[in-house]
mmCIF file of C-alpha atoms in Angstrom:
data_model
loop_
_atom_site.group_PDB
_atom_site.id
_atom_site.type_symbol
_atom_site.label_atom_id
_atom_site.label_comp_id
_atom_site.label_asym_id
_atom_site.label_seq_id
_atom_site.Cartn_x
_atom_site.Cartn_y
_atom_site.Cartn_z
ATOM 1 C CA MET A 1 -4.726 -30.275 12.147
ATOM 2 C CA CYS A 2 -5.734 -27.443 14.121
ATOM 3 C CA HIS A 3 -6.499 -28.574 17.840
ATOM 4 C CA SER A 4 -8.188 -25.504 18.722
ATOM 5 C CA ILE A 5 -11.010 -26.519 16.097
ATOM 6 C CA LYS A 6 -14.093 -28.129 17.750
ATOM 7 C CA THR A 7 -16.196 -30.578 16.286
ATOM 8 C CA LEU A 8 -19.431 -28.719 15.398
ATOM 9 C CA ARG A 9 -22.002 -31.964 14.639
ATOM 10 C CA PRO A 10 -23.668 -33.738 17.405
ATOM 11 C CA PRO A 11 -23.007 -35.377 19.880
ATOM 12 C CA ALA A 12 -20.249 -33.337 20.086
ATOM 13 C CA LEU A 13 -22.068 -30.440 20.421
ATOM 14 C CA PRO A 14 -25.826 -30.802 22.478
ATOM 15 C CA GLU A 15 -27.632 -28.732 20.108
ATOM 16 C CA GLU A 16 -27.004 -27.079 16.358
ATOM 17 C CA ALA A 17 -24.215 -24.926 16.058
ATOM 18 C CA THR A 18 -24.432 -21.018 16.142
ATOM 19 C CA GLU A 19 -23.113 -19.067 13.553
ATOM 20 C CA GLU A 20 -20.889 -17.619 15.822
ATOM 21 C CA GLU A 21 -19.105 -21.171 16.440
ATOM 22 C CA ILE A 22 -18.830 -21.937 12.489
ATOM 23 C CA ARG A 23 -17.203 -18.224 12.172
ATOM 24 C CA ALA A 24 -14.718 -19.325 14.789
ATOM 25 C CA ALA A 25 -13.682 -22.680 13.114
ATOM 26 C CA ALA A 26 -13.297 -21.286 9.882
ATOM 27 C CA LEU A 27 -11.391 -18.154 11.349
ATOM 28 C CA GLN A 28 -9.000 -20.803 13.094
ATOM 29 C CA TYR A 29 -8.835 -22.799 9.371
ATOM 30 C CA VAL A 30 -7.548 -19.914 7.597
ATOM 31 C CA ARG A 31 -4.988 -18.550 10.031
ATOM 32 C CA LYS A 32 -3.575 -22.067 10.182
ATOM 33 C CA VAL A 33 -3.680 -22.467 6.421
ATOM 34 C CA SER A 34 -2.423 -18.877 5.730
ATOM 35 C CA GLY A 35 0.270 -18.802 8.716
ATOM 36 C CA PHE A 36 -1.141 -15.646 9.823
ATOM 37 C CA ARG A 37 -3.066 -14.451 13.143
ATOM 38 C CA ALA A 38 -3.825 -11.494 11.572
ATOM 39 C CA PRO A 39 -3.327 -10.543 8.282
ATOM 40 C CA ALA A 40 -1.579 -7.610 6.812
ATOM 41 C CA ALA A 41 -3.631 -4.669 5.504
ATOM 42 C CA HIS A 42 -3.315 -5.500 2.052
ATOM 43 C CA ASN A 43 -4.280 -9.237 2.710
ATOM 44 C CA ARG A 44 -7.667 -8.062 4.869
ATOM 45 C CA GLU A 45 -9.979 -8.360 2.343
ATOM 46 C CA VAL A 46 -9.149 -11.862 0.621
ATOM 47 C CA PHE A 47 -8.185 -13.253 4.191
ATOM 48 C CA GLU A 48 -11.843 -11.972 5.362
ATOM 49 C CA GLN A 49 -13.307 -13.672 2.121
ATOM 50 C CA ALA A 50 -11.510 -16.674 2.797
ATOM 51 C CA VAL A 51 -13.245 -17.158 6.136
ATOM 52 C CA ASP A 52 -16.782 -16.448 4.711
ATOM 53 C CA GLU A 53 -16.529 -19.083 2.299
ATOM 54 C CA ILE A 54 -15.490 -21.423 4.789
ATOM 55 C CA ALA A 55 -17.974 -20.505 7.293
ATOM 56 C CA ARG A 56 -20.734 -20.759 4.285
ATOM 57 C CA ALA A 57 -18.849 -24.281 3.587
ATOM 58 C CA THR A 58 -19.469 -25.444 6.741
ATOM 59 C CA ALA A 59 -22.679 -24.462 7.000
ATOM 60 C CA THR A 60 -23.540 -26.254 4.250
ATOM 61 C CA LEU A 61 -21.818 -29.292 5.515
ATOM 62 C CA LEU A 62 -23.482 -29.719 8.704
ATOM 63 C CA ALA A 63 -27.055 -29.019 7.050
ATOM 64 C CA GLY A 64 -26.803 -31.820 5.225
ATOM 65 C CA LEU A 65 -24.978 -34.237 7.353
ATOM 66 C CA GLU A 66 -26.763 -37.247 8.652
ATOM 67 C CA VAL A 67 -25.828 -38.335 12.011
ATOM 68 C CA ARG A 68 -26.862 -41.879 12.615
ATOM 69 C CA GLY A 69 -27.025 -43.431 16.036
ATOM 70 C CA ALA A 70 -27.476 -40.141 17.204
ATOM 71 C CA PRO A 71 -30.584 -39.473 19.917
ATOM 72 C CA ARG A 72 -33.438 -38.073 18.071
ATOM 73 C CA ALA A 73 -35.196 -34.799 19.258
ATOM 74 C CA ALA A 74 -37.950 -35.190 21.887
ATOM 75 C CA GLN A 75 -41.112 -35.216 19.808
ATOM 76 C CA ALA A 76 -44.051 -33.204 20.940
ATOM 77 C CA SER A 77 -47.200 -35.215 22.527
#
């Protein structure tokens, strides 16, 4: 797919993905699918809407994933 989109779940990332990382991945996806690095003015609104929707879907996906075998967070004593 797109080599510049990185894996955003543990253990690939040591901690939870940030909103910036999620949005960057969504932007790369929309760029790849649309074929535009930056949209023309008449396409900017739909381009940004797609990035927002994909970022939301990505955040929902990451929040719902159960990663088995991942190290557990340190528990407070």
